[in-house]
Amino acid sequence: MSKSLDDVFKLYPPRPEAAFRKIIESLEPYGERIILDKNDIFDVNFRSTKPRVYLIVEGEFSVHRRSDSLIIATGKGPAFCGLIEYVQQRGFQFCKPLSQCVVVVVHADVAVQAITEHNLWKEISIIMMWYVQMLSARDEHLVGVSAYSMLKNKLIEIMDYPVERRRSISVASYVISRTMLSRSTIMRMLSDLLEGGYITMEKGKLLDMKNLPEKY
């Protein structure tokens, strides 16, 4: 893959890794470590549960809109969720592991106190600003754009995964779960891209991709 294509495949701003690591390392002693498997749920709806902050030490996870289970974001450890919900309880999302996750559960009031005691609000601010940038970049490619633009940007996302991870992703399922496009629409556009030599697929998995057309 050429360097220019590598640049194209970066849709989102870089993660503030140092800030995430500092938060996890500082708060981990205050919680209980658990293992979550695929299809488990760590719920941040604090209207029905006690407020907790989930520190994802290792593993990949997805964030879903509660109303229709649409995947609105994916992430990997080190990361955390639940802090925003503690500040303003809306109950509009839940999280699910995409792989086995090592998670530390901290009572939210304890987490907030520890953040203050360890002077971590700067790191929290850096991470929150990154979240806003991420959501803005995501919406730029999903809101008010054509079905092809949605597919195109999801293909770019998939190409940004490591090769082994990419070969485990069903392109159609990935796009459906993140855009709500119909399977027939997705398969028709993928078929045309295959025929045009823009993508290479095997058993529904994306193997390679060239510069995609701007318009369908």
mmCIF file with all atom_site columns, C-alpha atoms in Angstrom:
data_model
loop_
_atom_site.group_PDB
_atom_site.id
_atom_site.type_symbol
_atom_site.label_atom_id
_atom_site.label_alt_id
_atom_site.label_comp_id
_atom_site.label_asym_id
_atom_site.label_entity_id
_atom_site.label_seq_id
_atom_site.pdbx_PDB_ins_code
_atom_site.Cartn_x
_atom_site.Cartn_y
_atom_site.Cartn_z
_atom_site.occupancy
_atom_site.B_iso_or_equiv
_atom_site.pdbx_formal_charge
_atom_site.auth_seq_id
_atom_site.auth_comp_id
_atom_site.auth_asym_id
_atom_site.auth_atom_id
_atom_site.pdbx_PDB_model_num
ATOM 1   C CA . MET A 1 1   ? 0.000   0.000   0.000   1.00 0.00 ? 1   MET A CA 1
ATOM 2   C CA . SER A 1 2   ? 1.364   3.396   -0.950  1.00 0.00 ? 2   SER A CA 1
ATOM 3   C CA . LYS A 1 3   ? 2.024   6.139   1.565   1.00 0.00 ? 3   LYS A CA 1
ATOM 4   C CA . SER A 1 4   ? -0.715  8.290   0.021   1.00 0.00 ? 4   SER A CA 1
ATOM 5   C CA . LEU A 1 5   ? -3.233  5.511   0.610   1.00 0.00 ? 5   LEU A CA 1
ATOM 6   C CA . ASP A 1 6   ? -2.022  5.139   4.190   1.00 0.00 ? 6   ASP A CA 1
ATOM 7   C CA . ASP A 1 7   ? -2.845  8.801   4.697   1.00 0.00 ? 7   ASP A CA 1
ATOM 8   C CA . VAL A 1 8   ? -6.301  8.352   3.165   1.00 0.00 ? 8   VAL A CA 1
ATOM 9   C CA . PHE A 1 9   ? -7.052  5.467   5.506   1.00 0.00 ? 9   PHE A CA 1
ATOM 10  C CA . LYS A 1 10  ? -6.748  7.683   8.617   1.00 0.00 ? 10  LYS A CA 1
ATOM 11  C CA . LEU A 1 11  ? -10.260 9.057   9.107   1.00 0.00 ? 11  LEU A CA 1
ATOM 12  C CA . TYR A 1 12  ? -9.991  9.901   12.764  1.00 0.00 ? 12  TYR A CA 1
ATOM 13  C CA . PRO A 1 13  ? -7.682  11.901  15.056  1.00 0.00 ? 13  PRO A CA 1
ATOM 14  C CA . PRO A 1 14  ? -4.981  9.934   16.950  1.00 0.00 ? 14  PRO A CA 1
ATOM 15  C CA . ARG A 1 15  ? -5.894  8.619   20.391  1.00 0.00 ? 15  ARG A CA 1
ATOM 16  C CA . PRO A 1 16  ? -4.394  10.404  23.412  1.00 0.00 ? 16  PRO A CA 1
ATOM 17  C CA . GLU A 1 17  ? -2.730  7.196   24.606  1.00 0.00 ? 17  GLU A CA 1
ATOM 18  C CA . ALA A 1 18  ? -0.711  8.778   27.419  1.00 0.00 ? 18  ALA A CA 1
ATOM 19  C CA . ALA A 1 19  ? -3.823  10.347  28.946  1.00 0.00 ? 19  ALA A CA 1
ATOM 20  C CA . PHE A 1 20  ? -5.730  7.053   28.784  1.00 0.00 ? 20  PHE A CA 1
ATOM 21  C CA . ARG A 1 21  ? -2.875  5.116   30.393  1.00 0.00 ? 21  ARG A CA 1
ATOM 22  C CA . LYS A 1 22  ? -2.528  7.641   33.219  1.00 0.00 ? 22  LYS A CA 1
ATOM 23  C CA . ILE A 1 23  ? -6.269  7.470   33.986  1.00 0.00 ? 23  ILE A CA 1
ATOM 24  C CA . ILE A 1 24  ? -6.332  3.656   33.988  1.00 0.00 ? 24  ILE A CA 1
ATOM 25  C CA . GLU A 1 25  ? -3.186  3.280   36.083  1.00 0.00 ? 25  GLU A CA 1
ATOM 26  C CA . SER A 1 26  ? -4.383  5.833   38.631  1.00 0.00 ? 26  SER A CA 1
ATOM 27  C CA . LEU A 1 27  ? -7.940  4.523   39.043  1.00 0.00 ? 27  LEU A CA 1
ATOM 28  C CA . GLU A 1 28  ? -7.343  0.776   38.773  1.00 0.00 ? 28  GLU A CA 1
ATOM 29  C CA . PRO A 1 29  ? -6.431  0.331   42.488  1.00 0.00 ? 29  PRO A CA 1
ATOM 30  C CA . TYR A 1 30  ? -9.885  1.645   43.460  1.00 0.00 ? 30  TYR A CA 1
ATOM 31  C CA . GLY A 1 31  ? -11.901 -1.002  41.617  1.00 0.00 ? 31  GLY A CA 1
ATOM 32  C CA . GLU A 1 32  ? -12.587 -4.677  41.076  1.00 0.00 ? 32  GLU A CA 1
ATOM 33  C CA . ARG A 1 33  ? -11.052 -6.453  38.086  1.00 0.00 ? 33  ARG A CA 1
ATOM 34  C CA . ILE A 1 34  ? -13.378 -8.678  36.064  1.00 0.00 ? 34  ILE A CA 1
ATOM 35  C CA . ILE A 1 35  ? -13.283 -10.507 32.723  1.00 0.00 ? 35  ILE A CA 1
ATOM 36  C CA . LEU A 1 36  ? -16.044 -9.881  30.179  1.00 0.00 ? 36  LEU A CA 1
ATOM 37  C CA . ASP A 1 37  ? -16.572 -12.089 27.131  1.00 0.00 ? 37  ASP A CA 1
ATOM 38  C CA . LYS A 1 38  ? -18.242 -11.389 23.810  1.00 0.00 ? 38  LYS A CA 1
ATOM 39  C CA . ASN A 1 39  ? -21.959 -10.615 24.113  1.00 0.00 ? 39  ASN A CA 1
ATOM 40  C CA . ASP A 1 40  ? -21.646 -9.567  27.762  1.00 0.00 ? 40  ASP A CA 1
ATOM 41  C CA . ILE A 1 41  ? -22.874 -6.037  28.400  1.00 0.00 ? 41  ILE A CA 1
ATOM 42  C CA . PHE A 1 42  ? -21.445 -3.352  30.630  1.00 0.00 ? 42  PHE A CA 1
ATOM 43  C CA . ASP A 1 43  ? -24.394 -1.068  31.128  1.00 0.00 ? 43  ASP A CA 1
ATOM 44  C CA . VAL A 1 44  ? -23.927 2.645   31.730  1.00 0.00 ? 44  VAL A CA 1
ATOM 45  C CA . ASN A 1 45  ? -27.649 3.291   32.239  1.00 0.00 ? 45  ASN A CA 1
ATOM 46  C CA . PHE A 1 46  ? -27.414 4.567   35.793  1.00 0.00 ? 46  PHE A CA 1
ATOM 47  C CA . ARG A 1 47  ? -31.148 5.099   36.065  1.00 0.00 ? 47  ARG A CA 1
ATOM 48  C CA . SER A 1 48  ? -31.439 1.380   36.729  1.00 0.00 ? 48  SER A CA 1
ATOM 49  C CA . THR A 1 49  ? -28.013 0.547   38.219  1.00 0.00 ? 49  THR A CA 1
ATOM 50  C CA . LYS A 1 50  ? -25.584 2.082   40.678  1.00 0.00 ? 50  LYS A CA 1
ATOM 51  C CA . PRO A 1 51  ? -23.225 4.566   38.966  1.00 0.00 ? 51  PRO A CA 1
ATOM 52  C CA . ARG A 1 52  ? -20.000 2.857   37.908  1.00 0.00 ? 52  ARG A CA 1
ATOM 53  C CA . VAL A 1 53  ? -17.027 3.742   35.775  1.00 0.00 ? 53  VAL A CA 1
ATOM 54  C CA . TYR A 1 54  ? -15.678 0.899   33.634  1.00 0.00 ? 54  TYR A CA 1
ATOM 55  C CA . LEU A 1 55  ? -11.936 0.928   32.993  1.00 0.00 ? 55  LEU A CA 1
ATOM 56  C CA . ILE A 1 56  ? -11.181 -1.199  29.936  1.00 0.00 ? 56  ILE A CA 1
ATOM 57  C CA . VAL A 1 57  ? -7.618  -2.368  30.542  1.00 0.00 ? 57  VAL A CA 1
ATOM 58  C CA . GLU A 1 58  ? -7.413  -4.764  27.593  1.00 0.00 ? 58  GLU A CA 1
ATOM 59  C CA . GLY A 1 59  ? -9.683  -5.807  24.745  1.00 0.00 ? 59  GLY A CA 1
ATOM 60  C CA . GLU A 1 60  ? -11.948 -4.293  22.099  1.00 0.00 ? 60  GLU A CA 1
ATOM 61  C CA . PHE A 1 61  ? -15.496 -3.071  22.670  1.00 0.00 ? 61  PHE A CA 1
ATOM 62  C CA . SER A 1 62  ? -18.365 -1.353  20.883  1.00 0.00 ? 62  SER A CA 1
ATOM 63  C CA . VAL A 1 63  ? -20.692 1.416   22.016  1.00 0.00 ? 63  VAL A CA 1
ATOM 64  C CA . HIS A 1 64  ? -24.328 0.974   20.952  1.00 0.00 ? 64  HIS A CA 1
ATOM 65  C CA . ARG A 1 65  ? -27.293 3.321   20.763  1.00 0.00 ? 65  ARG A CA 1
ATOM 66  C CA . ARG A 1 66  ? -29.882 1.810   23.078  1.00 0.00 ? 66  ARG A CA 1
ATOM 67  C CA . SER A 1 67  ? -32.915 2.599   20.904  1.00 0.00 ? 67  SER A CA 1
ATOM 68  C CA . ASP A 1 68  ? -31.843 0.414   17.959  1.00 0.00 ? 68  ASP A CA 1
ATOM 69  C CA . SER A 1 69  ? -28.448 -1.134  18.905  1.00 0.00 ? 69  SER A CA 1
ATOM 70  C CA . LEU A 1 70  ? -26.660 0.860   16.177  1.00 0.00 ? 70  LEU A CA 1
ATOM 71  C CA . ILE A 1 71  ? -22.906 0.826   16.784  1.00 0.00 ? 71  ILE A CA 1
ATOM 72  C CA . ILE A 1 72  ? -21.934 4.467   17.285  1.00 0.00 ? 72  ILE A CA 1
ATOM 73  C CA . ALA A 1 73  ? -18.285 3.854   18.182  1.00 0.00 ? 73  ALA A CA 1
ATOM 74  C CA . THR A 1 74  ? -15.706 1.154   18.759  1.00 0.00 ? 74  THR A CA 1
ATOM 75  C CA . GLY A 1 75  ? -12.664 1.262   20.985  1.00 0.00 ? 75  GLY A CA 1
ATOM 76  C CA . LYS A 1 76  ? -9.906  -0.707  22.642  1.00 0.00 ? 76  LYS A CA 1
ATOM 77  C CA . GLY A 1 77  ? -8.128  -0.653  25.971  1.00 0.00 ? 77  GLY A CA 1
ATOM 78  C CA . PRO A 1 78  ? -6.857  1.376   27.620  1.00 0.00 ? 78  PRO A CA 1
ATOM 79  C CA . ALA A 1 79  ? -10.171 3.241   27.704  1.00 0.00 ? 79  ALA A CA 1
ATOM 80  C CA . PHE A 1 80  ? -13.070 3.943   30.016  1.00 0.00 ? 80  PHE A CA 1
ATOM 81  C CA . CYS A 1 81  ? -16.802 4.536   29.897  1.00 0.00 ? 81  CYS A CA 1
ATOM 82  C CA . GLY A 1 82  ? -19.468 5.642   32.331  1.00 0.00 ? 82  GLY A CA 1
ATOM 83  C CA . LEU A 1 83  ? -17.986 8.938   33.473  1.00 0.00 ? 83  LEU A CA 1
ATOM 84  C CA . ILE A 1 84  ? -20.102 11.126  31.177  1.00 0.00 ? 84  ILE A CA 1
ATOM 85  C CA . GLU A 1 85  ? -23.231 9.197   32.151  1.00 0.00 ? 85  GLU A CA 1
ATOM 86  C CA . TYR A 1 86  ? -22.430 9.830   35.808  1.00 0.00 ? 86  TYR A CA 1
ATOM 87  C CA . VAL A 1 87  ? -22.360 13.590  35.191  1.00 0.00 ? 87  VAL A CA 1
ATOM 88  C CA . GLN A 1 88  ? -25.532 13.670  33.073  1.00 0.00 ? 88  GLN A CA 1
ATOM 89  C CA . GLN A 1 89  ? -27.697 10.570  33.164  1.00 0.00 ? 89  GLN A CA 1
ATOM 90  C CA . ARG A 1 90  ? -29.380 9.945   29.816  1.00 0.00 ? 90  ARG A CA 1
ATOM 91  C CA . GLY A 1 91  ? -29.209 6.166   29.485  1.00 0.00 ? 91  GLY A CA 1
ATOM 92  C CA . PHE A 1 92  ? -29.017 6.258   25.695  1.00 0.00 ? 92  PHE A CA 1
ATOM 93  C CA . GLN A 1 93  ? -26.137 3.792   25.192  1.00 0.00 ? 93  GLN A CA 1
ATOM 94  C CA . PHE A 1 94  ? -24.583 0.516   26.286  1.00 0.00 ? 94  PHE A CA 1
ATOM 95  C CA . CYS A 1 95  ? -21.235 -1.187  25.616  1.00 0.00 ? 95  CYS A CA 1
ATOM 96  C CA . LYS A 1 96  ? -20.376 -4.729  24.499  1.00 0.00 ? 96  LYS A CA 1
ATOM 97  C CA . PRO A 1 97  ? -17.022 -6.517  24.234  1.00 0.00 ? 97  PRO A CA 1
ATOM 98  C CA . LEU A 1 98  ? -15.853 -7.404  20.731  1.00 0.00 ? 98  LEU A CA 1
ATOM 99  C CA . SER A 1 99  ? -13.208 -9.651  22.270  1.00 0.00 ? 99  SER A CA 1
ATOM 100 C CA . GLN A 1 100 ? -12.486 -10.820 25.785  1.00 0.00 ? 100 GLN A CA 1
ATOM 101 C CA . CYS A 1 101 ? -12.046 -7.663  27.849  1.00 0.00 ? 101 CYS A CA 1
ATOM 102 C CA . VAL A 1 102 ? -10.199 -7.091  31.107  1.00 0.00 ? 102 VAL A CA 1
ATOM 103 C CA . VAL A 1 103 ? -12.306 -4.494  32.915  1.00 0.00 ? 103 VAL A CA 1
ATOM 104 C CA . VAL A 1 104 ? -11.955 -2.757  36.268  1.00 0.00 ? 104 VAL A CA 1
ATOM 105 C CA . VAL A 1 105 ? -15.252 -1.606  37.795  1.00 0.00 ? 105 VAL A CA 1
ATOM 106 C CA . VAL A 1 106 ? -15.030 1.479   40.032  1.00 0.00 ? 106 VAL A CA 1
ATOM 107 C CA . HIS A 1 107 ? -17.919 3.127   41.869  1.00 0.00 ? 107 HIS A CA 1
ATOM 108 C CA . ALA A 1 108 ? -18.440 6.427   40.075  1.00 0.00 ? 108 ALA A CA 1
ATOM 109 C CA . ASP A 1 109 ? -18.269 8.639   43.157  1.00 0.00 ? 109 ASP A CA 1
ATOM 110 C CA . VAL A 1 110 ? -14.992 6.968   44.153  1.00 0.00 ? 110 VAL A CA 1
ATOM 111 C CA . ALA A 1 111 ? -13.640 7.467   40.620  1.00 0.00 ? 111 ALA A CA 1
ATOM 112 C CA . VAL A 1 112 ? -14.523 11.175  40.611  1.00 0.00 ? 112 VAL A CA 1
ATOM 113 C CA . GLN A 1 113 ? -12.899 11.693  44.001  1.00 0.00 ? 113 GLN A CA 1
ATOM 114 C CA . ALA A 1 114 ? -9.754  9.851   42.863  1.00 0.00 ? 114 ALA A CA 1
ATOM 115 C CA . ILE A 1 115 ? -9.593  11.930  39.672  1.00 0.00 ? 115 ILE A CA 1
ATOM 116 C CA . THR A 1 116 ? -9.580  15.064  41.806  1.00 0.00 ? 116 THR A CA 1
ATOM 117 C CA . GLU A 1 117 ? -7.038  13.727  44.306  1.00 0.00 ? 117 GLU A CA 1
ATOM 118 C CA . HIS A 1 118 ? -4.656  12.643  41.530  1.00 0.00 ? 118 HIS A CA 1
ATOM 119 C CA . ASN A 1 119 ? -5.085  15.896  39.545  1.00 0.00 ? 119 ASN A CA 1
ATOM 120 C CA . LEU A 1 120 ? -6.378  14.040  36.493  1.00 0.00 ? 120 LEU A CA 1
ATOM 121 C CA . TRP A 1 121 ? -8.943  16.521  35.212  1.00 0.00 ? 121 TRP A CA 1
ATOM 122 C CA . LYS A 1 122 ? -6.476  17.749  32.578  1.00 0.00 ? 122 LYS A CA 1
ATOM 123 C CA . GLU A 1 123 ? -6.212  14.209  31.186  1.00 0.00 ? 123 GLU A CA 1
ATOM 124 C CA . ILE A 1 124 ? -10.001 13.849  31.338  1.00 0.00 ? 124 ILE A CA 1
ATOM 125 C CA . SER A 1 125 ? -10.357 17.099  29.354  1.00 0.00 ? 125 SER A CA 1
ATOM 126 C CA . ILE A 1 126 ? -7.872  15.907  26.718  1.00 0.00 ? 126 ILE A CA 1
ATOM 127 C CA . ILE A 1 127 ? -9.807  12.657  26.305  1.00 0.00 ? 127 ILE A CA 1
ATOM 128 C CA . MET A 1 128 ? -13.189 14.408  26.177  1.00 0.00 ? 128 MET A CA 1
ATOM 129 C CA . MET A 1 129 ? -11.911 16.794  23.477  1.00 0.00 ? 129 MET A CA 1
ATOM 130 C CA . TRP A 1 130 ? -10.697 13.772  21.512  1.00 0.00 ? 130 TRP A CA 1
ATOM 131 C CA . TYR A 1 131 ? -14.136 12.140  21.882  1.00 0.00 ? 131 TYR A CA 1
ATOM 132 C CA . VAL A 1 132 ? -15.782 15.254  20.445  1.00 0.00 ? 132 VAL A CA 1
ATOM 133 C CA . GLN A 1 133 ? -13.352 15.230  17.502  1.00 0.00 ? 133 GLN A CA 1
ATOM 134 C CA . MET A 1 134 ? -14.057 11.535  16.920  1.00 0.00 ? 134 MET A CA 1
ATOM 135 C CA . LEU A 1 135 ? -17.831 11.981  16.902  1.00 0.00 ? 135 LEU A CA 1
ATOM 136 C CA . SER A 1 136 ? -17.561 15.034  14.638  1.00 0.00 ? 136 SER A CA 1
ATOM 137 C CA . ALA A 1 137 ? -15.391 13.084  12.166  1.00 0.00 ? 137 ALA A CA 1
ATOM 138 C CA . ARG A 1 138 ? -17.790 10.137  12.277  1.00 0.00 ? 138 ARG A CA 1
ATOM 139 C CA . ASP A 1 139 ? -20.871 12.301  11.671  1.00 0.00 ? 139 ASP A CA 1
ATOM 140 C CA . GLU A 1 140 ? -19.128 14.068  8.791   1.00 0.00 ? 140 GLU A CA 1
ATOM 141 C CA . HIS A 1 141 ? -19.100 10.735  6.983   1.00 0.00 ? 141 HIS A CA 1
ATOM 142 C CA . LEU A 1 142 ? -22.583 9.549   8.007   1.00 0.00 ? 142 LEU A CA 1
ATOM 143 C CA . VAL A 1 143 ? -24.931 12.526  8.199   1.00 0.00 ? 143 VAL A CA 1
ATOM 144 C CA . GLY A 1 144 ? -26.335 14.078  5.026   1.00 0.00 ? 144 GLY A CA 1
ATOM 145 C CA . VAL A 1 145 ? -24.222 11.935  2.699   1.00 0.00 ? 145 VAL A CA 1
ATOM 146 C CA . SER A 1 146 ? -25.056 9.282   0.098   1.00 0.00 ? 146 SER A CA 1
ATOM 147 C CA . ALA A 1 147 ? -25.219 5.545   0.754   1.00 0.00 ? 147 ALA A CA 1
ATOM 148 C CA . TYR A 1 148 ? -22.033 5.139   -1.283  1.00 0.00 ? 148 TYR A CA 1
ATOM 149 C CA . SER A 1 149 ? -20.190 7.699   0.859   1.00 0.00 ? 149 SER A CA 1
ATOM 150 C CA . MET A 1 150 ? -21.205 5.772   3.975   1.00 0.00 ? 150 MET A CA 1
ATOM 151 C CA . LEU A 1 151 ? -19.971 2.504   2.481   1.00 0.00 ? 151 LEU A CA 1
ATOM 152 C CA . LYS A 1 152 ? -16.767 4.073   1.210   1.00 0.00 ? 152 LYS A CA 1
ATOM 153 C CA . ASN A 1 153 ? -15.824 5.425   4.627   1.00 0.00 ? 153 ASN A CA 1
ATOM 154 C CA . LYS A 1 154 ? -16.658 2.174   6.386   1.00 0.00 ? 154 LYS A CA 1
ATOM 155 C CA . LEU A 1 155 ? -14.374 0.357   3.925   1.00 0.00 ? 155 LEU A CA 1
ATOM 156 C CA . ILE A 1 156 ? -11.620 2.838   4.830   1.00 0.00 ? 156 ILE A CA 1
ATOM 157 C CA . GLU A 1 157 ? -12.249 2.099   8.522   1.00 0.00 ? 157 GLU A CA 1
ATOM 158 C CA . ILE A 1 158 ? -11.942 -1.637  7.911   1.00 0.00 ? 158 ILE A CA 1
ATOM 159 C CA . MET A 1 159 ? -8.690  -1.180  5.982   1.00 0.00 ? 159 MET A CA 1
ATOM 160 C CA . ASP A 1 160 ? -7.255  0.654   8.982   1.00 0.00 ? 160 ASP A CA 1
ATOM 161 C CA . TYR A 1 161 ? -7.477  -2.519  11.102  1.00 0.00 ? 161 TYR A CA 1
ATOM 162 C CA . PRO A 1 162 ? -4.483  -4.874  11.369  1.00 0.00 ? 162 PRO A CA 1
ATOM 163 C CA . VAL A 1 163 ? -4.530  -7.546  8.664   1.00 0.00 ? 163 VAL A CA 1
ATOM 164 C CA . GLU A 1 164 ? -5.501  -10.440 10.941  1.00 0.00 ? 164 GLU A CA 1
ATOM 165 C CA . ARG A 1 165 ? -8.343  -8.466  12.493  1.00 0.00 ? 165 ARG A CA 1
ATOM 166 C CA . ARG A 1 166 ? -9.536  -7.311  9.077   1.00 0.00 ? 166 ARG A CA 1
ATOM 167 C CA . ARG A 1 167 ? -9.727  -10.887 7.802   1.00 0.00 ? 167 ARG A CA 1
ATOM 168 C CA . SER A 1 168 ? -12.223 -11.703 10.556  1.00 0.00 ? 168 SER A CA 1
ATOM 169 C CA . ILE A 1 169 ? -14.636 -8.870  9.669   1.00 0.00 ? 169 ILE A CA 1
ATOM 170 C CA . SER A 1 170 ? -17.686 -9.492  7.504   1.00 0.00 ? 170 SER A CA 1
ATOM 171 C CA . VAL A 1 171 ? -17.873 -6.306  5.447   1.00 0.00 ? 171 VAL A CA 1
ATOM 172 C CA . ALA A 1 172 ? -21.654 -6.422  5.014   1.00 0.00 ? 172 ALA A CA 1
ATOM 173 C CA . SER A 1 173 ? -22.334 -7.016  8.715   1.00 0.00 ? 173 SER A CA 1
ATOM 174 C CA . TYR A 1 174 ? -19.857 -4.317  9.716   1.00 0.00 ? 174 TYR A CA 1
ATOM 175 C CA . VAL A 1 175 ? -21.500 -1.713  7.491   1.00 0.00 ? 175 VAL A CA 1
ATOM 176 C CA . ILE A 1 176 ? -25.075 -2.673  8.419   1.00 0.00 ? 176 ILE A CA 1
ATOM 177 C CA . SER A 1 177 ? -24.381 -2.468  12.156  1.00 0.00 ? 177 SER A CA 1
ATOM 178 C CA . ARG A 1 178 ? -22.910 1.032   11.828  1.00 0.00 ? 178 ARG A CA 1
ATOM 179 C CA . THR A 1 179 ? -25.081 2.668   9.161   1.00 0.00 ? 179 THR A CA 1
ATOM 180 C CA . MET A 1 180 ? -28.423 0.820   8.947   1.00 0.00 ? 180 MET A CA 1
ATOM 181 C CA . LEU A 1 181 ? -28.007 0.592   5.156   1.00 0.00 ? 181 LEU A CA 1
ATOM 182 C CA . SER A 1 182 ? -29.856 -2.382  3.694   1.00 0.00 ? 182 SER A CA 1
ATOM 183 C CA . ARG A 1 183 ? -27.903 -5.532  2.887   1.00 0.00 ? 183 ARG A CA 1
ATOM 184 C CA . SER A 1 184 ? -29.075 -5.450  -0.739  1.00 0.00 ? 184 SER A CA 1
ATOM 185 C CA . THR A 1 185 ? -27.770 -1.895  -1.220  1.00 0.00 ? 185 THR A CA 1
ATOM 186 C CA . ILE A 1 186 ? -24.422 -2.775  0.337   1.00 0.00 ? 186 ILE A CA 1
ATOM 187 C CA . MET A 1 187 ? -23.988 -5.966  -1.696  1.00 0.00 ? 187 MET A CA 1
ATOM 188 C CA . ARG A 1 188 ? -24.867 -4.196  -4.957  1.00 0.00 ? 188 ARG A CA 1
ATOM 189 C CA . MET A 1 189 ? -22.232 -1.488  -4.382  1.00 0.00 ? 189 MET A CA 1
ATOM 190 C CA . LEU A 1 190 ? -19.614 -4.023  -3.239  1.00 0.00 ? 190 LEU A CA 1
ATOM 191 C CA . SER A 1 191 ? -20.269 -6.079  -6.367  1.00 0.00 ? 191 SER A CA 1
ATOM 192 C CA . ASP A 1 192 ? -19.711 -3.027  -8.562  1.00 0.00 ? 192 ASP A CA 1
ATOM 193 C CA . LEU A 1 193 ? -16.486 -2.119  -6.715  1.00 0.00 ? 193 LEU A CA 1
ATOM 194 C CA . LEU A 1 194 ? -15.247 -5.688  -7.115  1.00 0.00 ? 194 LEU A CA 1
ATOM 195 C CA . GLU A 1 195 ? -16.050 -5.654  -10.815 1.00 0.00 ? 195 GLU A CA 1
ATOM 196 C CA . GLY A 1 196 ? -14.209 -2.352  -11.210 1.00 0.00 ? 196 GLY A CA 1
ATOM 197 C CA . GLY A 1 197 ? -11.102 -3.765  -9.502  1.00 0.00 ? 197 GLY A CA 1
ATOM 198 C CA . TYR A 1 198 ? -11.249 -1.257  -6.645  1.00 0.00 ? 198 TYR A CA 1
ATOM 199 C CA . ILE A 1 199 ? -11.445 -3.841  -3.867  1.00 0.00 ? 199 ILE A CA 1
ATOM 200 C CA . THR A 1 200 ? -10.394 -7.439  -3.320  1.00 0.00 ? 200 THR A CA 1
ATOM 201 C CA . MET A 1 201 ? -12.589 -9.657  -1.150  1.00 0.00 ? 201 MET A CA 1
ATOM 202 C CA . GLU A 1 202 ? -12.701 -13.286 -0.104  1.00 0.00 ? 202 GLU A CA 1
ATOM 203 C CA . LYS A 1 203 ? -15.662 -14.923 1.642   1.00 0.00 ? 203 LYS A CA 1
ATOM 204 C CA . GLY A 1 204 ? -17.087 -11.519 2.493   1.00 0.00 ? 204 GLY A CA 1
ATOM 205 C CA . LYS A 1 205 ? -13.827 -10.212 3.998   1.00 0.00 ? 205 LYS A CA 1
ATOM 206 C CA . LEU A 1 206 ? -11.909 -7.210  2.665   1.00 0.00 ? 206 LEU A CA 1
ATOM 207 C CA . LEU A 1 207 ? -8.376  -8.164  1.628   1.00 0.00 ? 207 LEU A CA 1
ATOM 208 C CA . ASP A 1 208 ? -7.186  -5.063  -0.246  1.00 0.00 ? 208 ASP A CA 1
ATOM 209 C CA . MET A 1 209 ? -8.422  -1.752  -1.570  1.00 0.00 ? 209 MET A CA 1
ATOM 210 C CA . LYS A 1 210 ? -7.281  0.848   -4.080  1.00 0.00 ? 210 LYS A CA 1
ATOM 211 C CA . ASN A 1 211 ? -8.306  4.496   -4.267  1.00 0.00 ? 211 ASN A CA 1
ATOM 212 C CA . LEU A 1 212 ? -12.095 4.385   -4.464  1.00 0.00 ? 212 LEU A CA 1
ATOM 213 C CA . PRO A 1 213 ? -14.112 6.548   -6.865  1.00 0.00 ? 213 PRO A CA 1
ATOM 214 C CA . GLU A 1 214 ? -15.355 9.812   -5.374  1.00 0.00 ? 214 GLU A CA 1
ATOM 215 C CA . LYS A 1 215 ? -18.884 9.115   -6.593  1.00 0.00 ? 215 LYS A CA 1
ATOM 216 C CA . TYR A 1 216 ? -20.885 5.993   -7.328  1.00 0.00 ? 216 TYR A CA 1
#
